[in-house]
Amino acid sequence: MAIVCGFLSMSTANACDKALNEDSLQACSQDPDWLVRYAASLNVKKRYTEAADLLEGVLMQYPEAGGAVEQYNRALAGIDSQNGAYPKIQPVQPSVPPQQQWQISTGLQIRSGYSDNLNQAPSQPSIQLTLPSGPVAVELQPQFRKQAGFGIESQLTANVMRTMADRLHWQVTGEFFNRQTEYGGYADYQGTNLLTSLMQNDDDGRETGGAIRLSALRYGGDVYLYTGQLMLRHTGKKWGYCKPQIGGDFLWQRQDGRPLLDSRYAGLMTGVVCDTKAGLYSAAISAGWDWATSQRPGGDQRRGKLELTGVWFTDVMIKDSFVKAYANVLQSNDTQAYSPWLSNGATKYISRVGLGLDYDWPLGVVADNWRGVASVKWQNQSSNISLFEMNTLEGWLGVRIAW
């Protein structure tokens, strides 16, 4: 049973690692130019309050958006001229050179929702061990079975941006997140992310940059997962409606007290981002190798991932609202047999498919800096070892406040 619990911890750590990494690379995998240009058009039309509301959301979701801060300050200046005063993120001081100006934004998101698998547990309540004496079915302990129910999530974010030189931008983003459920244990988690990035924008539209992210995740009551990541990206000139993108990712992972789960990853990515009249679209494919630091069951892993994203404005529903849809496919293959006790020593593979839909809209009836957020996500993970099969469906509804 101790070995089974070890297998379960490995499965849960992988799921929490995904939850930790999920969505941590949006500034690199999506192009927010369309959102910024739309806000610029609102400024041209002197719809300054709407532009400011939209750009607050952009700065929260896409902190590396080129031109977002400039358009945001332009919107605030327009509000100043119309209403007399408005609290700017960073007032423009004529006596201060541009490279010494700082822009600071903060935000809080709170949402509640339901999931049919809060702890991302295996699909089946039991697993089959292939012992020398024959197969034996083992029931999972209650805390390792699927736990369906409601939860509350909160996320506090702070973002600091500075122009270091002409078209060279430095940013630091800090984030603290928390989830509480009725179950506790592996269904709850707390964590923090710290991201610093440097981006160079060229006159012809090309962008080159890098980012370093440090993360810590606490789950299962007293289990800690630490990661460090280096991301390098280059976006080329626009061809028609689209820009090509290439990059590299390097990831280090360590789990406190469980060295068997420690690993290092290196991989390459390529993709395309397209800004069309019908919407913003992006596609990215990545592949790499994950080295086991110690004697991890299954040894090293080969990994590949496909990500597709679309963003559409939905003014026909609510002005300045938008919908984001995404799909991703992950494939992971071990290089050694995972365990003789599982599927007769098979070499494990995992295939994971995820689909999601987000809706974001202004809550002007409450306050200018409030926005509603709603999301639905489905995920299915299949494997030749039943311990690693998992599926979940969840929905969340909440608010985001920027200041």
PDB file of N, CA, C and O in Angstrom, residues 254-315:
ATOM      1  N   ARG A 254      11.310  20.700  -8.337  1.00  0.00           N
ATOM      2  CA  ARG A 254      11.727  19.984  -7.120  1.00  0.00           C
ATOM      3  C   ARG A 254      10.544  19.875  -6.176  1.00  0.00           C
ATOM      4  O   ARG A 254       9.813  20.844  -5.969  1.00  0.00           O
ATOM      5  N   GLN A 255      10.354  18.679  -5.613  1.00  0.00           N
ATOM      6  CA  GLN A 255       9.289  18.469  -4.643  1.00  0.00           C
ATOM      7  C   GLN A 255       9.916  18.170  -3.296  1.00  0.00           C
ATOM      8  O   GLN A 255      10.725  17.243  -3.153  1.00  0.00           O
ATOM      9  N   ASP A 256       9.558  18.972  -2.307  1.00  0.00           N
ATOM     10  CA  ASP A 256      10.161  18.867  -0.983  1.00  0.00           C
ATOM     11  C   ASP A 256       9.914  17.486  -0.378  1.00  0.00           C
ATOM     12  O   ASP A 256       8.776  17.035  -0.258  1.00  0.00           O
ATOM     13  N   GLY A 257      11.005  16.806  -0.019  1.00  0.00           N
ATOM     14  CA  GLY A 257      10.897  15.511   0.640  1.00  0.00           C
ATOM     15  C   GLY A 257      10.651  14.346  -0.287  1.00  0.00           C
ATOM     16  O   GLY A 257      10.566  13.198   0.175  1.00  0.00           O
ATOM     17  N   ARG A 258      10.528  14.589  -1.613  1.00  0.00           N
ATOM     18  CA  ARG A 258      10.265  13.505  -2.556  1.00  0.00           C
ATOM     19  C   ARG A 258      11.188  13.655  -3.765  1.00  0.00           C
ATOM     20  O   ARG A 258      10.771  14.046  -4.846  1.00  0.00           O
ATOM     21  N   PRO A 259      12.472  13.338  -3.594  1.00  0.00           N
ATOM     22  CA  PRO A 259      13.442  13.548  -4.683  1.00  0.00           C
ATOM     23  C   PRO A 259      13.158  12.717  -5.920  1.00  0.00           C
ATOM     24  O   PRO A 259      13.654  13.063  -6.999  1.00  0.00           O
ATOM     25  N   LEU A 260      12.368  11.656  -5.808  1.00  0.00           N
ATOM     26  CA  LEU A 260      12.059  10.845  -6.985  1.00  0.00           C
ATOM     27  C   LEU A 260      11.278  11.637  -8.035  1.00  0.00           C
ATOM     28  O   LEU A 260      11.254  11.254  -9.208  1.00  0.00           O
ATOM     29  N   LEU A 261      10.640  12.723  -7.621  1.00  0.00           N
ATOM     30  CA  LEU A 261       9.840  13.509  -8.548  1.00  0.00           C
ATOM     31  C   LEU A 261      10.599  14.710  -9.115  1.00  0.00           C
ATOM     32  O   LEU A 261      10.050  15.458  -9.922  1.00  0.00           O
ATOM     33  N   ASP A 262      11.847  14.925  -8.702  1.00  0.00           N
ATOM     34  CA  ASP A 262      12.634  16.053  -9.200  1.00  0.00           C
ATOM     35  C   ASP A 262      13.009  15.824 -10.665  1.00  0.00           C
ATOM     36  O   ASP A 262      13.284  14.691 -11.089  1.00  0.00           O
ATOM     37  N   SER A 263      13.026  16.915 -11.453  1.00  0.00           N
ATOM     38  CA  SER A 263      13.317  16.773 -12.876  1.00  0.00           C
ATOM     39  C   SER A 263      13.800  18.088 -13.461  1.00  0.00           C
ATOM     40  O   SER A 263      13.676  19.152 -12.846  1.00  0.00           O
ATOM     41  N   ARG A 264      14.335  17.999 -14.692  1.00  0.00           N
ATOM     42  CA  ARG A 264      14.737  19.165 -15.482  1.00  0.00           C
ATOM     43  C   ARG A 264      14.217  18.964 -16.900  1.00  0.00           C
ATOM     44  O   ARG A 264      14.288  17.857 -17.447  1.00  0.00           O
ATOM     45  N   TYR A 265      13.711  20.045 -17.499  1.00  0.00           N
ATOM     46  CA  TYR A 265      13.118  19.969 -18.835  1.00  0.00           C
ATOM     47  C   TYR A 265      13.752  21.015 -19.741  1.00  0.00           C
ATOM     48  O   TYR A 265      14.036  22.144 -19.323  1.00  0.00           O
ATOM     49  N   ALA A 266      13.953  20.639 -21.007  1.00  0.00           N
ATOM     50  CA  ALA A 266      14.405  21.583 -22.029  1.00  0.00           C
ATOM     51  C   ALA A 266      13.625  21.283 -23.304  1.00  0.00           C
ATOM     52  O   ALA A 266      13.467  20.113 -23.693  1.00  0.00           O
ATOM     53  N   GLY A 267      13.117  22.331 -23.949  1.00  0.00           N
ATOM     54  CA  GLY A 267      12.317  22.109 -25.149  1.00  0.00           C
ATOM     55  C   GLY A 267      12.282  23.331 -26.043  1.00  0.00           C
ATOM     56  O   GLY A 267      12.675  24.434 -25.652  1.00  0.00           O
ATOM     57  N   LEU A 268      11.799  23.127 -27.253  1.00  0.00           N
ATOM     58  CA  LEU A 268      11.650  24.186 -28.237  1.00  0.00           C
ATOM     59  C   LEU A 268      10.180  24.338 -28.610  1.00  0.00           C
ATOM     60  O   LEU A 268       9.404  23.381 -28.488  1.00  0.00           O
ATOM     61  N   MET A 269       9.799  25.534 -29.054  1.00  0.00           N
ATOM     62  CA  MET A 269       8.431  25.773 -29.493  1.00  0.00           C
ATOM     63  C   MET A 269       8.438  26.604 -30.762  1.00  0.00           C
ATOM     64  O   MET A 269       9.382  27.347 -31.048  1.00  0.00           O
ATOM     65  N   THR A 270       7.383  26.469 -31.531  1.00  0.00           N
ATOM     66  CA  THR A 270       7.150  27.315 -32.684  1.00  0.00           C
ATOM     67  C   THR A 270       5.653  27.519 -32.803  1.00  0.00           C
ATOM     68  O   THR A 270       4.857  26.658 -32.389  1.00  0.00           O
ATOM     69  N   GLY A 271       5.285  28.665 -33.330  1.00  0.00           N
ATOM     70  CA  GLY A 271       3.862  28.943 -33.410  1.00  0.00           C
ATOM     71  C   GLY A 271       3.573  30.127 -34.313  1.00  0.00           C
ATOM     72  O   GLY A 271       4.459  30.656 -34.992  1.00  0.00           O
ATOM     73  N   VAL A 272       2.328  30.536 -34.306  1.00  0.00           N
ATOM     74  CA  VAL A 272       1.887  31.659 -35.128  1.00  0.00           C
ATOM     75  C   VAL A 272       0.760  32.364 -34.389  1.00  0.00           C
ATOM     76  O   VAL A 272      -0.051  31.720 -33.701  1.00  0.00           O
ATOM     77  N   VAL A 273       0.745  33.693 -34.483  1.00  0.00           N
ATOM     78  CA  VAL A 273      -0.347  34.487 -33.912  1.00  0.00           C
ATOM     79  C   VAL A 273      -0.942  35.319 -35.032  1.00  0.00           C
ATOM     80  O   VAL A 273      -0.216  35.921 -35.829  1.00  0.00           O
ATOM     81  N   CYS A 274      -2.265  35.332 -35.124  1.00  0.00           N
ATOM     82  CA  CYS A 274      -2.950  35.982 -36.242  1.00  0.00           C
ATOM     83  C   CYS A 274      -3.980  36.982 -35.722  1.00  0.00           C
ATOM     84  O   CYS A 274      -4.828  36.635 -34.892  1.00  0.00           O
ATOM     85  N   ASP A 275      -3.891  38.198 -36.234  1.00  0.00           N
ATOM     86  CA  ASP A 275      -4.806  39.279 -35.883  1.00  0.00           C
ATOM     87  C   ASP A 275      -5.674  39.560 -37.105  1.00  0.00           C
ATOM     88  O   ASP A 275      -5.214  40.138 -38.084  1.00  0.00           O
ATOM     89  N   THR A 276      -6.934  39.114 -37.056  1.00  0.00           N
ATOM     90  CA  THR A 276      -7.844  39.273 -38.187  1.00  0.00           C
ATOM     91  C   THR A 276      -9.065  40.060 -37.751  1.00  0.00           C
ATOM     92  O   THR A 276      -9.304  40.295 -36.560  1.00  0.00           O
ATOM     93  N   LYS A 277      -9.870  40.456 -38.732  1.00  0.00           N
ATOM     94  CA  LYS A 277     -11.109  41.157 -38.423  1.00  0.00           C
ATOM     95  C   LYS A 277     -12.100  40.268 -37.698  1.00  0.00           C
ATOM     96  O   LYS A 277     -12.976  40.752 -36.978  1.00  0.00           O
ATOM     97  N   ALA A 278     -11.949  38.952 -37.883  1.00  0.00           N
ATOM     98  CA  ALA A 278     -12.859  38.013 -37.238  1.00  0.00           C
ATOM     99  C   ALA A 278     -12.438  37.688 -35.816  1.00  0.00           C
ATOM    100  O   ALA A 278     -13.237  37.141 -35.045  1.00  0.00           O
ATOM    101  N   GLY A 279     -11.198  37.989 -35.441  1.00  0.00           N
ATOM    102  CA  GLY A 279     -10.735  37.672 -34.100  1.00  0.00           C
ATOM    103  C   GLY A 279      -9.241  37.482 -34.049  1.00  0.00           C
ATOM    104  O   GLY A 279      -8.534  37.592 -35.058  1.00  0.00           O
ATOM    105  N   LEU A 280      -8.750  37.199 -32.848  1.00  0.00           N
ATOM    106  CA  LEU A 280      -7.331  36.928 -32.618  1.00  0.00           C
ATOM    107  C   LEU A 280      -7.156  35.432 -32.431  1.00  0.00           C
ATOM    108  O   LEU A 280      -7.840  34.817 -31.608  1.00  0.00           O
ATOM    109  N   TYR A 281      -6.215  34.835 -33.166  1.00  0.00           N
ATOM    110  CA  TYR A 281      -5.993  33.401 -33.112  1.00  0.00           C
ATOM    111  C   TYR A 281      -4.512  33.113 -32.905  1.00  0.00           C
ATOM    112  O   TYR A 281      -3.646  33.868 -33.387  1.00  0.00           O
ATOM    113  N   SER A 282      -4.221  32.036 -32.209  1.00  0.00           N
ATOM    114  CA  SER A 282      -2.842  31.615 -32.030  1.00  0.00           C
ATOM    115  C   SER A 282      -2.766  30.096 -32.001  1.00  0.00           C
ATOM    116  O   SER A 282      -3.717  29.413 -31.582  1.00  0.00           O
ATOM    117  N   ALA A 283      -1.634  29.583 -32.461  1.00  0.00           N
ATOM    118  CA  ALA A 283      -1.362  28.149 -32.432  1.00  0.00           C
ATOM    119  C   ALA A 283       0.108  27.964 -32.102  1.00  0.00           C
ATOM    120  O   ALA A 283       0.964  28.700 -32.599  1.00  0.00           O
ATOM    121  N   ALA A 284       0.410  27.020 -31.247  1.00  0.00           N
ATOM    122  CA  ALA A 284       1.792  26.767 -30.849  1.00  0.00           C
ATOM    123  C   ALA A 284       1.983  25.276 -30.634  1.00  0.00           C
ATOM    124  O   ALA A 284       1.099  24.588 -30.108  1.00  0.00           O
ATOM    125  N   ILE A 285       3.140  24.785 -31.041  1.00  0.00           N
ATOM    126  CA  ILE A 285       3.507  23.397 -30.822  1.00  0.00           C
ATOM    127  C   ILE A 285       4.878  23.368 -30.177  1.00  0.00           C
ATOM    128  O   ILE A 285       5.765  24.144 -30.558  1.00  0.00           O
ATOM    129  N   SER A 286       5.039  22.541 -29.170  1.00  0.00           N
ATOM    130  CA  SER A 286       6.305  22.460 -28.451  1.00  0.00           C
ATOM    131  C   SER A 286       6.679  21.003 -28.223  1.00  0.00           C
ATOM    132  O   SER A 286       5.815  20.122 -28.163  1.00  0.00           O
ATOM    133  N   ALA A 287       7.963  20.752 -28.112  1.00  0.00           N
ATOM    134  CA  ALA A 287       8.470  19.403 -27.867  1.00  0.00           C
ATOM    135  C   ALA A 287       9.763  19.511 -27.085  1.00  0.00           C
ATOM    136  O   ALA A 287      10.536  20.469 -27.250  1.00  0.00           O
ATOM    137  N   GLY A 288      10.003  18.540 -26.203  1.00  0.00           N
ATOM    138  CA  GLY A 288      11.218  18.587 -25.404  1.00  0.00           C
ATOM    139  C   GLY A 288      11.447  17.298 -24.647  1.00  0.00           C
ATOM    140  O   GLY A 288      10.724  16.308 -24.806  1.00  0.00           O
ATOM    141  N   TRP A 289      12.467  17.343 -23.820  1.00  0.00           N
ATOM    142  CA  TRP A 289      12.913  16.171 -23.058  1.00  0.00           C
ATOM    143  C   TRP A 289      12.947  16.541 -21.584  1.00  0.00           C
ATOM    144  O   TRP A 289      13.457  17.595 -21.216  1.00  0.00           O
ATOM    145  N   ASP A 290      12.396  15.659 -20.759  1.00  0.00           N
ATOM    146  CA  ASP A 290      12.364  15.860 -19.317  1.00  0.00           C
ATOM    147  C   ASP A 290      13.279  14.828 -18.660  1.00  0.00           C
ATOM    148  O   ASP A 290      13.012  13.621 -18.722  1.00  0.00           O
ATOM    149  N   TRP A 291      14.378  15.317 -18.044  1.00  0.00           N
ATOM    150  CA  TRP A 291      15.337  14.429 -17.412  1.00  0.00           C
ATOM    151  C   TRP A 291      14.967  14.196 -15.951  1.00  0.00           C
ATOM    152  O   TRP A 291      14.726  15.153 -15.203  1.00  0.00           O
ATOM    153  N   ALA A 292      14.954  12.927 -15.541  1.00  0.00           N
ATOM    154  CA  ALA A 292      14.741  12.593 -14.141  1.00  0.00           C
ATOM    155  C   ALA A 292      16.036  12.855 -13.367  1.00  0.00           C
ATOM    156  O   ALA A 292      17.099  12.356 -13.739  1.00  0.00           O
ATOM    157  N   THR A 293      15.938  13.665 -12.316  1.00  0.00           N
ATOM    158  CA  THR A 293      17.128  13.982 -11.529  1.00  0.00           C
ATOM    159  C   THR A 293      17.645  12.766 -10.777  1.00  0.00           C
ATOM    160  O   THR A 293      18.848  12.564 -10.636  1.00  0.00           O
ATOM    161  N   SER A 294      16.738  11.913 -10.310  1.00  0.00           N
ATOM    162  CA  SER A 294      17.119  10.697  -9.594  1.00  0.00           C
ATOM    163  C   SER A 294      16.412   9.516 -10.244  1.00  0.00           C
ATOM    164  O   SER A 294      16.024   9.577 -11.401  1.00  0.00           O
ATOM    165  N   GLN A 295      16.233   8.464  -9.519  1.00  0.00           N
ATOM    166  CA  GLN A 295      15.637   7.241 -10.072  1.00  0.00           C
ATOM    167  C   GLN A 295      14.116   7.339 -10.105  1.00  0.00           C
ATOM    168  O   GLN A 295      13.400   6.604  -9.426  1.00  0.00           O
ATOM    169  N   ARG A 296      13.610   8.249 -10.913  1.00  0.00           N
ATOM    170  CA  ARG A 296      12.169   8.417 -11.029  1.00  0.00           C
ATOM    171  C   ARG A 296      11.553   7.226 -11.744  1.00  0.00           C
ATOM    172  O   ARG A 296      12.073   6.772 -12.774  1.00  0.00           O
ATOM    173  N   PRO A 297      10.437   6.685 -11.240  1.00  0.00           N
ATOM    174  CA  PRO A 297       9.767   5.598 -11.966  1.00  0.00           C
ATOM    175  C   PRO A 297       9.442   6.020 -13.387  1.00  0.00           C
ATOM    176  O   PRO A 297       8.870   7.081 -13.616  1.00  0.00           O
ATOM    177  N   GLY A 298       9.842   5.208 -14.364  1.00  0.00           N
ATOM    178  CA  GLY A 298       9.628   5.540 -15.763  1.00  0.00           C
ATOM    179  C   GLY A 298      10.801   6.249 -16.407  1.00  0.00           C
ATOM    180  O   GLY A 298      10.848   6.386 -17.629  1.00  0.00           O
ATOM    181  N   GLY A 299      11.739   6.762 -15.591  1.00  0.00           N
ATOM    182  CA  GLY A 299      12.932   7.400 -16.134  1.00  0.00           C
ATOM    183  C   GLY A 299      12.639   8.732 -16.800  1.00  0.00           C
ATOM    184  O   GLY A 299      11.708   9.454 -16.434  1.00  0.00           O
ATOM    185  N   ASP A 300      13.441   9.071 -17.811  1.00  0.00           N
ATOM    186  CA  ASP A 300      13.246  10.318 -18.559  1.00  0.00           C
ATOM    187  C   ASP A 300      11.953  10.262 -19.370  1.00  0.00           C
ATOM    188  O   ASP A 300      11.404   9.188 -19.618  1.00  0.00           O
ATOM    189  N   GLN A 301      11.489  11.443 -19.797  1.00  0.00           N
ATOM    190  CA  GLN A 301      10.233  11.525 -20.560  1.00  0.00           C
ATOM    191  C   GLN A 301      10.424  12.365 -21.818  1.00  0.00           C
ATOM    192  O   GLN A 301      11.146  13.361 -21.807  1.00  0.00           O
ATOM    193  N   ARG A 302       9.742  11.960 -22.882  1.00  0.00           N
ATOM    194  CA  ARG A 302       9.609  12.774 -24.090  1.00  0.00           C
ATOM    195  C   ARG A 302       8.241  13.448 -24.032  1.00  0.00           C
ATOM    196  O   ARG A 302       7.234  12.793 -23.780  1.00  0.00           O
ATOM    197  N   ARG A 303       8.214  14.756 -24.307  1.00  0.00           N
ATOM    198  CA  ARG A 303       6.959  15.495 -24.185  1.00  0.00           C
ATOM    199  C   ARG A 303       6.678  16.296 -25.444  1.00  0.00           C
ATOM    200  O   ARG A 303       7.594  16.828 -26.078  1.00  0.00           O
ATOM    201  N   GLY A 304       5.419  16.411 -25.778  1.00  0.00           N
ATOM    202  CA  GLY A 304       4.974  17.255 -26.876  1.00  0.00           C
ATOM    203  C   GLY A 304       3.641  17.879 -26.527  1.00  0.00           C
ATOM    204  O   GLY A 304       2.828  17.282 -25.805  1.00  0.00           O
ATOM    205  N   LYS A 305       3.400  19.099 -27.036  1.00  0.00           N
ATOM    206  CA  LYS A 305       2.168  19.804 -26.695  1.00  0.00           C
ATOM    207  C   LYS A 305       1.716  20.669 -27.856  1.00  0.00           C
ATOM    208  O   LYS A 305       2.535  21.287 -28.546  1.00  0.00           O
ATOM    209  N   LEU A 306       0.410  20.699 -28.087  1.00  0.00           N
ATOM    210  CA  LEU A 306      -0.225  21.555 -29.082  1.00  0.00           C
ATOM    211  C   LEU A 306      -1.215  22.452 -28.370  1.00  0.00           C
ATOM    212  O   LEU A 306      -2.046  21.978 -27.585  1.00  0.00           O
ATOM    213  N   GLU A 307      -1.164  23.774 -28.637  1.00  0.00           N
ATOM    214  CA  GLU A 307      -2.071  24.736 -28.014  1.00  0.00           C
ATOM    215  C   GLU A 307      -2.738  25.588 -29.080  1.00  0.00           C
ATOM    216  O   GLU A 307      -2.064  26.125 -29.970  1.00  0.00           O
ATOM    217  N   LEU A 308      -4.051  25.736 -28.988  1.00  0.00           N
ATOM    218  CA  LEU A 308      -4.836  26.557 -29.906  1.00  0.00           C
ATOM    219  C   LEU A 308      -5.680  27.531 -29.079  1.00  0.00           C
ATOM    220  O   LEU A 308      -6.296  27.129 -28.079  1.00  0.00           O
ATOM    221  N   THR A 309      -5.719  28.793 -29.512  1.00  0.00           N
ATOM    222  CA  THR A 309      -6.456  29.811 -28.763  1.00  0.00           C
ATOM    223  C   THR A 309      -7.156  30.757 -29.726  1.00  0.00           C
ATOM    224  O   THR A 309      -6.626  31.077 -30.796  1.00  0.00           O
ATOM    225  N   GLY A 310      -8.348  31.211 -29.347  1.00  0.00           N
ATOM    226  CA  GLY A 310      -9.078  32.222 -30.107  1.00  0.00           C
ATOM    227  C   GLY A 310      -9.711  33.225 -29.165  1.00  0.00           C
ATOM    228  O   GLY A 310     -10.201  32.864 -28.092  1.00  0.00           O
ATOM    229  N   VAL A 311      -9.663  34.508 -29.545  1.00  0.00           N
ATOM    230  CA  VAL A 311     -10.272  35.582 -28.753  1.00  0.00           C
ATOM    231  C   VAL A 311     -11.170  36.402 -29.672  1.00  0.00           C
ATOM    232  O   VAL A 311     -10.751  36.802 -30.764  1.00  0.00           O
ATOM    233  N   TRP A 312     -12.400  36.649 -29.217  1.00  0.00           N
ATOM    234  CA  TRP A 312     -13.359  37.415 -30.009  1.00  0.00           C
ATOM    235  C   TRP A 312     -14.051  38.445 -29.117  1.00  0.00           C
ATOM    236  O   TRP A 312     -14.472  38.139 -28.007  1.00  0.00           O
ATOM    237  N   PHE A 313     -14.177  39.673 -29.626  1.00  0.00           N
ATOM    238  CA  PHE A 313     -14.985  40.668 -28.934  1.00  0.00           C
ATOM    239  C   PHE A 313     -16.458  40.369 -29.157  1.00  0.00           C
ATOM    240  O   PHE A 313     -16.867  39.958 -30.248  1.00  0.00           O
ATOM    241  N   THR A 314     -17.258  40.589 -28.106  1.00  0.00           N
ATOM    242  CA  THR A 314     -18.688  40.248 -28.159  1.00  0.00           C
ATOM    243  C   THR A 314     -19.517  41.468 -27.788  1.00  0.00           C
ATOM    244  O   THR A 314     -20.357  41.416 -26.881  1.00  0.00           O
ATOM    245  N   ASP A 315     -19.270  42.563 -28.480  1.00  0.00           N
ATOM    246  CA  ASP A 315     -20.027  43.785 -28.218  1.00  0.00           C
ATOM    247  C   ASP A 315     -21.514  43.607 -28.489  1.00  0.00           C
ATOM    248  O   ASP A 315     -22.344  44.339 -27.939  1.00  0.00           O
TER     249      ASP A 315
END
